[in-house]
mmCIF file of C-alpha atoms and ligand atoms in Angstrom:
data_model
loop_
_atom_site.group_PDB
_atom_site.id
_atom_site.type_symbol
_atom_site.label_atom_id
_atom_site.label_comp_id
_atom_site.label_asym_id
_atom_site.label_seq_id
_atom_site.Cartn_x
_atom_site.Cartn_y
_atom_site.Cartn_z
ATOM 1 C CA MET A 1 0.000 0.000 0.000
ATOM 2 C CA GLU A 2 1.202 3.525 -0.744
ATOM 3 C CA LYS A 3 2.329 5.553 2.275
ATOM 4 C CA GLY A 4 0.099 8.466 3.324
ATOM 5 C CA LYS A 5 1.171 12.101 3.160
ATOM 6 C CA PHE A 6 2.159 14.305 6.067
ATOM 7 C CA ILE A 7 1.110 17.961 5.731
ATOM 8 C CA VAL A 8 1.747 20.772 8.218
ATOM 9 C CA ILE A 9 -0.163 24.046 8.456
ATOM 10 C CA GLU A 10 1.799 26.801 10.207
ATOM 11 C CA GLY A 11 1.208 30.457 10.946
ATOM 12 C CA LEU A 12 0.855 33.059 13.657
ATOM 13 C CA ASP A 13 -1.898 32.715 16.208
ATOM 14 C CA GLY A 14 -5.045 34.061 14.529
ATOM 15 C CA SER A 15 -3.843 33.382 10.964
ATOM 16 C CA GLY A 16 -6.805 31.089 10.228
ATOM 17 C CA LYS A 17 -5.027 27.725 10.557
ATOM 18 C CA THR A 18 -7.966 25.959 12.145
ATOM 19 C CA THR A 19 -10.542 27.205 9.626
ATOM 20 C CA GLN A 20 -8.286 26.400 6.698
ATOM 21 C CA THR A 21 -7.288 22.992 8.063
ATOM 22 C CA ASN A 22 -10.977 22.083 8.280
ATOM 23 C CA ILE A 23 -11.617 23.236 4.711
ATOM 24 C CA ILE A 24 -8.701 21.360 3.132
ATOM 25 C CA THR A 25 -9.606 18.287 5.172
ATOM 26 C CA GLU A 26 -13.115 18.304 3.705
ATOM 27 C CA LYS A 27 -11.787 18.873 0.188
ATOM 28 C CA LEU A 28 -9.385 15.922 0.436
ATOM 29 C CA ARG A 29 -12.056 13.681 1.914
ATOM 30 C CA ALA A 30 -14.338 14.570 -0.992
ATOM 31 C CA LYS A 31 -11.593 13.217 -3.282
ATOM 32 C CA GLY A 32 -11.662 9.934 -1.366
ATOM 33 C CA ILE A 33 -8.483 10.585 0.659
ATOM 34 C CA ASN A 34 -8.633 9.500 4.276
ATOM 35 C CA VAL A 35 -7.489 12.488 6.374
ATOM 36 C CA ILE A 36 -6.544 12.600 10.046
ATOM 37 C CA ASN A 37 -6.646 16.058 11.552
ATOM 38 C CA GLN A 38 -4.190 16.702 14.380
ATOM 39 C CA ALA A 39 -2.496 19.575 16.198
ATOM 40 C CA GLU A 40 0.520 20.355 18.339
ATOM 41 C CA PRO A 41 0.683 20.634 21.264
ATOM 42 C CA THR A 42 -1.067 17.228 21.239
ATOM 43 C CA PRO A 43 -3.643 16.181 23.847
ATOM 44 C CA HIS A 44 -1.102 13.738 25.318
ATOM 45 C CA GLU A 45 1.102 14.054 28.404
ATOM 46 C CA PHE A 46 3.803 16.443 27.145
ATOM 47 C CA GLY A 47 1.296 18.417 25.084
ATOM 48 C CA ARG A 48 -0.847 18.978 28.163
ATOM 49 C CA MET A 49 2.219 20.255 30.010
ATOM 50 C CA CYS A 50 2.886 22.687 27.145
ATOM 51 C CA ARG A 51 -0.695 24.011 27.439
ATOM 52 C CA GLU A 52 -0.243 24.542 31.193
ATOM 53 C CA VAL A 53 2.864 26.642 30.563
ATOM 54 C CA LEU A 54 1.129 28.542 27.727
ATOM 55 C CA GLY A 55 -1.792 29.323 30.035
ATOM 56 C CA GLY A 56 0.599 30.582 32.773
ATOM 57 C CA ARG A 57 -0.411 27.798 35.196
ATOM 58 C CA LYS A 58 2.978 26.109 35.175
ATOM 59 C CA LYS A 59 6.487 27.633 35.167
ATOM 60 C CA VAL A 60 9.461 26.076 33.377
ATOM 61 C CA THR A 61 12.688 27.495 31.945
ATOM 62 C CA LYS A 62 12.839 28.468 28.279
ATOM 63 C CA SER A 63 15.019 25.496 27.387
ATOM 64 C CA GLN A 64 12.711 23.136 29.281
ATOM 65 C CA PHE A 65 9.783 24.586 27.351
ATOM 66 C CA ALA A 66 11.551 23.876 24.034
ATOM 67 C CA LEU A 67 12.229 20.330 25.188
ATOM 68 C CA LEU A 68 8.592 19.823 26.206
ATOM 69 C CA PHE A 69 7.368 20.785 22.723
ATOM 70 C CA THR A 70 9.996 18.508 21.186
ATOM 71 C CA ALA A 71 9.138 15.582 23.467
ATOM 72 C CA ASP A 72 5.482 16.098 22.547
ATOM 73 C CA ARG A 73 6.486 16.022 18.851
ATOM 74 C CA ILE A 74 8.326 12.725 19.244
ATOM 75 C CA ASP A 75 5.234 11.257 20.871
ATOM 76 C CA HIS A 76 3.117 12.726 18.056
ATOM 77 C CA ASN A 77 5.276 10.764 15.574
ATOM 78 C CA ILE A 78 5.608 7.445 17.345
ATOM 79 C CA ASN A 79 2.484 7.081 19.477
ATOM 80 C CA PRO A 80 1.164 3.595 18.617
ATOM 81 C CA GLU A 81 -2.490 4.618 19.037
ATOM 82 C CA ASP A 82 -2.731 7.847 17.057
ATOM 83 C CA GLY A 83 0.809 8.773 15.988
ATOM 84 C CA ILE A 84 1.774 10.121 12.554
ATOM 85 C CA ASN A 85 3.831 7.005 11.695
ATOM 86 C CA MET A 86 0.934 4.701 12.405
ATOM 87 C CA HIS A 87 -1.546 6.690 10.293
ATOM 88 C CA ILE A 88 0.840 7.207 7.407
ATOM 89 C CA GLY A 89 1.716 3.526 7.453
ATOM 90 C CA LYS A 90 -1.980 2.791 6.880
ATOM 91 C CA GLY A 91 -2.020 5.104 3.856
ATOM 92 C CA ASP A 92 -3.869 7.984 5.542
ATOM 93 C CA THR A 93 -2.945 11.651 5.174
ATOM 94 C CA VAL A 94 -2.133 13.457 8.428
ATOM 95 C CA ILE A 95 -2.596 17.231 8.619
ATOM 96 C CA SER A 96 -0.959 18.819 11.644
ATOM 97 C CA ASP A 97 -1.849 22.297 12.843
ATOM 98 C CA ARG A 98 1.746 23.322 13.845
ATOM 99 C CA TYR A 99 4.967 21.281 13.941
ATOM 100 C CA TYR A 100 8.700 21.934 14.395
ATOM 101 C CA TYR A 101 8.567 25.226 12.477
ATOM 102 C CA SER A 102 6.625 26.589 15.483
ATOM 103 C CA THR A 103 9.307 25.459 17.930
ATOM 104 C CA LEU A 104 12.007 27.033 15.768
ATOM 105 C CA ALA A 105 10.034 30.284 15.462
ATOM 106 C CA TYR A 106 8.546 30.653 18.961
ATOM 107 C CA GLN A 107 11.254 29.082 21.143
ATOM 108 C CA GLY A 108 13.971 30.303 18.732
ATOM 109 C CA VAL A 109 13.360 33.778 20.158
ATOM 110 C CA ASP A 110 14.520 32.558 23.571
ATOM 111 C CA VAL A 111 17.022 29.738 23.043
ATOM 112 C CA GLY A 112 19.616 29.054 20.329
ATOM 113 C CA LEU A 113 18.201 28.246 16.894
ATOM 114 C CA ASP A 114 21.100 25.893 16.073
ATOM 115 C CA TRP A 115 20.325 23.801 19.151
ATOM 116 C CA LEU A 116 16.612 23.670 18.282
ATOM 117 C CA MET A 117 17.394 22.747 14.670
ATOM 118 C CA SER A 118 19.622 19.829 15.590
ATOM 119 C CA LEU A 119 17.177 18.720 18.294
ATOM 120 C CA ASN A 120 14.279 18.584 15.833
ATOM 121 C CA LEU A 121 15.747 18.071 12.361
ATOM 122 C CA GLY A 122 18.424 15.677 13.612
ATOM 123 C CA CYS A 123 16.017 13.483 15.549
ATOM 124 C CA GLU A 124 15.307 10.121 13.939
ATOM 125 C CA ASP A 125 11.848 10.045 15.539
ATOM 126 C CA ILE A 126 10.755 13.372 14.042
ATOM 127 C CA ARG A 127 9.556 13.002 10.457
ATOM 128 C CA LYS A 128 10.085 15.662 7.792
ATOM 129 C CA PRO A 129 6.685 16.725 6.338
ATOM 130 C CA ASP A 130 5.834 16.261 2.638
ATOM 131 C CA LEU A 131 4.551 19.846 2.674
ATOM 132 C CA CYS A 132 4.457 22.797 5.052
ATOM 133 C CA VAL A 133 1.943 25.557 4.292
ATOM 134 C CA PHE A 134 2.780 28.800 6.078
ATOM 135 C CA LEU A 135 -0.225 31.112 6.412
ATOM 136 C CA ASP A 136 1.257 34.575 6.528
ATOM 137 C CA LEU A 137 -0.596 37.418 8.206
ATOM 138 C CA LEU A 138 0.583 40.775 9.557
ATOM 139 C CA PRO A 139 0.714 40.713 13.384
ATOM 140 C CA GLU A 140 -1.796 43.566 13.725
ATOM 141 C CA LYS A 141 -4.301 41.503 11.698
ATOM 142 C CA SER A 142 -3.547 38.422 13.813
ATOM 143 C CA MET A 143 -4.246 40.420 16.979
ATOM 144 C CA GLU A 144 -7.517 41.772 15.522
ATOM 145 C CA ARG A 145 -8.679 38.215 14.886
ATOM 146 C CA ILE A 146 -7.454 36.929 18.270
ATOM 147 C CA ASN A 147 -9.214 39.762 20.130
ATOM 148 C CA ALA A 148 -12.426 39.296 18.154
ATOM 149 C CA ASN A 149 -12.590 35.580 18.874
ATOM 150 C CA ARG A 150 -11.487 35.100 22.470
ATOM 151 C CA SER A 151 -12.175 36.455 25.928
ATOM 152 C CA GLU A 152 -9.281 38.144 27.754
ATOM 153 C CA ASP A 153 -8.541 35.272 30.155
ATOM 154 C CA GLU A 154 -8.225 32.891 27.199
ATOM 155 C CA ILE A 155 -5.380 34.860 25.614
ATOM 156 C CA GLU A 156 -2.122 32.938 25.884
ATOM 157 C CA ILE A 157 1.317 34.264 26.823
ATOM 158 C CA TYR A 158 2.418 34.771 23.190
ATOM 159 C CA GLU A 159 -0.611 36.726 22.052
ATOM 160 C CA THR A 160 0.642 40.333 22.007
ATOM 161 C CA GLU A 161 1.363 42.291 18.834
ATOM 162 C CA GLU A 162 4.970 42.999 19.773
ATOM 163 C CA TYR A 163 5.653 39.345 20.420
ATOM 164 C CA LEU A 164 3.895 38.195 17.240
ATOM 165 C CA THR A 165 6.002 40.661 15.225
ATOM 166 C CA SER A 166 9.196 39.003 16.470
ATOM 167 C CA ILE A 167 7.717 35.535 15.862
ATOM 168 C CA ARG A 168 6.792 36.399 12.270
ATOM 169 C CA LYS A 169 10.348 37.581 11.632
ATOM 170 C CA ARG A 170 11.612 34.348 13.109
ATOM 171 C CA PHE A 171 9.262 32.279 10.931
ATOM 172 C CA TYR A 172 10.808 34.006 7.926
ATOM 173 C CA ASN A 173 14.330 33.173 9.155
ATOM 174 C CA VAL A 174 13.274 29.555 9.616
ATOM 175 C CA ILE A 175 11.686 29.340 6.152
ATOM 176 C CA ASP A 176 14.839 30.881 4.677
ATOM 177 C CA ALA A 177 17.061 28.363 6.451
ATOM 178 C CA LEU A 178 14.932 25.375 5.376
ATOM 179 C CA LYS A 179 13.669 26.322 1.919
ATOM 180 C CA GLU A 180 16.356 24.308 0.061
ATOM 181 C CA THR A 181 15.719 21.089 1.957
ATOM 182 C CA GLU A 182 11.980 21.248 2.648
ATOM 183 C CA ASN A 183 8.780 21.795 0.704
ATOM 184 C CA ILE A 184 7.454 25.037 2.252
ATOM 185 C CA VAL A 185 4.765 27.163 0.580
ATOM 186 C CA VAL A 186 4.019 30.658 1.926
ATOM 187 C CA ILE A 187 0.425 31.825 1.420
ATOM 188 C CA ASN A 188 -0.924 35.300 2.115
ATOM 189 C CA ALA A 189 -3.670 34.711 4.690
ATOM 190 C CA ASP A 190 -5.169 38.183 4.348
ATOM 191 C CA GLY A 191 -7.534 37.188 1.520
ATOM 192 C CA THR A 192 -11.081 35.870 1.869
ATOM 193 C CA VAL A 193 -11.480 32.396 3.369
ATOM 194 C CA ASP A 194 -12.233 31.018 -0.129
ATOM 195 C CA GLU A 195 -9.225 32.699 -1.752
ATOM 196 C CA VAL A 196 -6.849 31.347 0.873
ATOM 197 C CA ALA A 197 -8.476 27.895 0.702
ATOM 198 C CA GLU A 198 -7.990 27.778 -3.064
ATOM 199 C CA GLN A 199 -4.271 28.488 -2.780
ATOM 200 C CA ILE A 200 -3.861 25.867 -0.084
ATOM 201 C CA GLU A 201 -5.645 23.294 -2.238
ATOM 202 C CA LYS A 202 -3.254 24.037 -5.117
ATOM 203 C CA ALA A 203 -0.210 23.524 -2.884
ATOM 204 C CA VAL A 204 -1.628 20.377 -1.309
ATOM 205 C CA MET A 205 -2.660 18.747 -4.599
ATOM 206 C CA SER A 206 0.902 19.209 -5.911
ATOM 207 C CA ILE A 207 2.134 16.468 -3.556
ATOM 208 C CA TYR A 208 -0.353 13.806 -4.683
HETATM 209 P P1 LIG D 301 -2.641 27.184 19.157
HETATM 210 O O1 LIG D 301 -3.337 25.989 19.706
HETATM 211 O O2 LIG D 301 -3.447 28.437 19.155
HETATM 212 O O3 LIG D 301 -1.949 26.928 17.885
HETATM 213 O O4 LIG D 301 -1.579 27.565 20.273
HETATM 214 C C1 LIG D 301 -0.433 26.885 20.490
HETATM 215 C C2 LIG D 301 0.550 27.881 21.047
HETATM 216 O O5 LIG D 301 1.753 27.171 21.313
HETATM 217 C C3 LIG D 301 0.919 29.008 20.095
HETATM 218 O O6 LIG D 301 1.013 30.223 20.802
HETATM 219 C C4 LIG D 301 2.288 28.640 19.606
HETATM 220 C C5 LIG D 301 2.840 27.828 20.722
HETATM 221 N N1 LIG D 301 3.804 26.805 20.306
HETATM 222 C C6 LIG D 301 5.136 26.988 20.581
HETATM 223 O O7 LIG D 301 5.508 27.986 21.185
HETATM 224 N N2 LIG D 301 6.025 26.031 20.190
HETATM 225 C C7 LIG D 301 5.651 24.892 19.538
HETATM 226 O O8 LIG D 301 6.495 24.044 19.207
HETATM 227 C C8 LIG D 301 4.250 24.706 19.255
HETATM 228 C C9 LIG D 301 3.798 23.465 18.562
HETATM 229 C C10 LIG D 301 3.365 25.684 19.659
#
């Protein structure tokens, strides 16, 4: 049986990842492709710890935080019940809302990028995606969407315009560093939902 595809959707908080992941999932399913929709942090042990830190309920150092996301990613790959390897082995497509590009961009602000790169890209248990779609949106637009959709106590530690500006810059550094060795497509997320969805479909269909 042919192996399934592994697709990652990345972008700033508020860039429309969830909406667009749902749309492309439906489009692929309509073509008869079996799609598993997942996200990082995962709902498993390390992912839950990441969410506690993000929500300010748990304190860890910056390097520990990077390791937690990476440990969660290893579990996301190898988990025998719902891991990427298992699904792909069955021929299903896995779409992940966030992956190592997020660690490189978000934690790369705080700890060394070289260390994070070797930790993630050099790890035999962390698969390289067939495609990464980066939904690009200006930080002020991200903040508008975040503020419109969530109550104040739901806003996570990274959701300020100043912080998102530095994260976006870092995403660009990461894309620049990886563009020769990875399949990364940058899409302007400031269009209508349908316009953005159409571009994503084009990028996704190019790997089938
Ligand atoms: P989300 O569920 O809204 O995508 O939020 C996840 C948050 O976690 C988001 O602010 C980005 C952050 N994050 C990291 O800092 N590093 C990572 O490796 C991942 C996967 C997420």
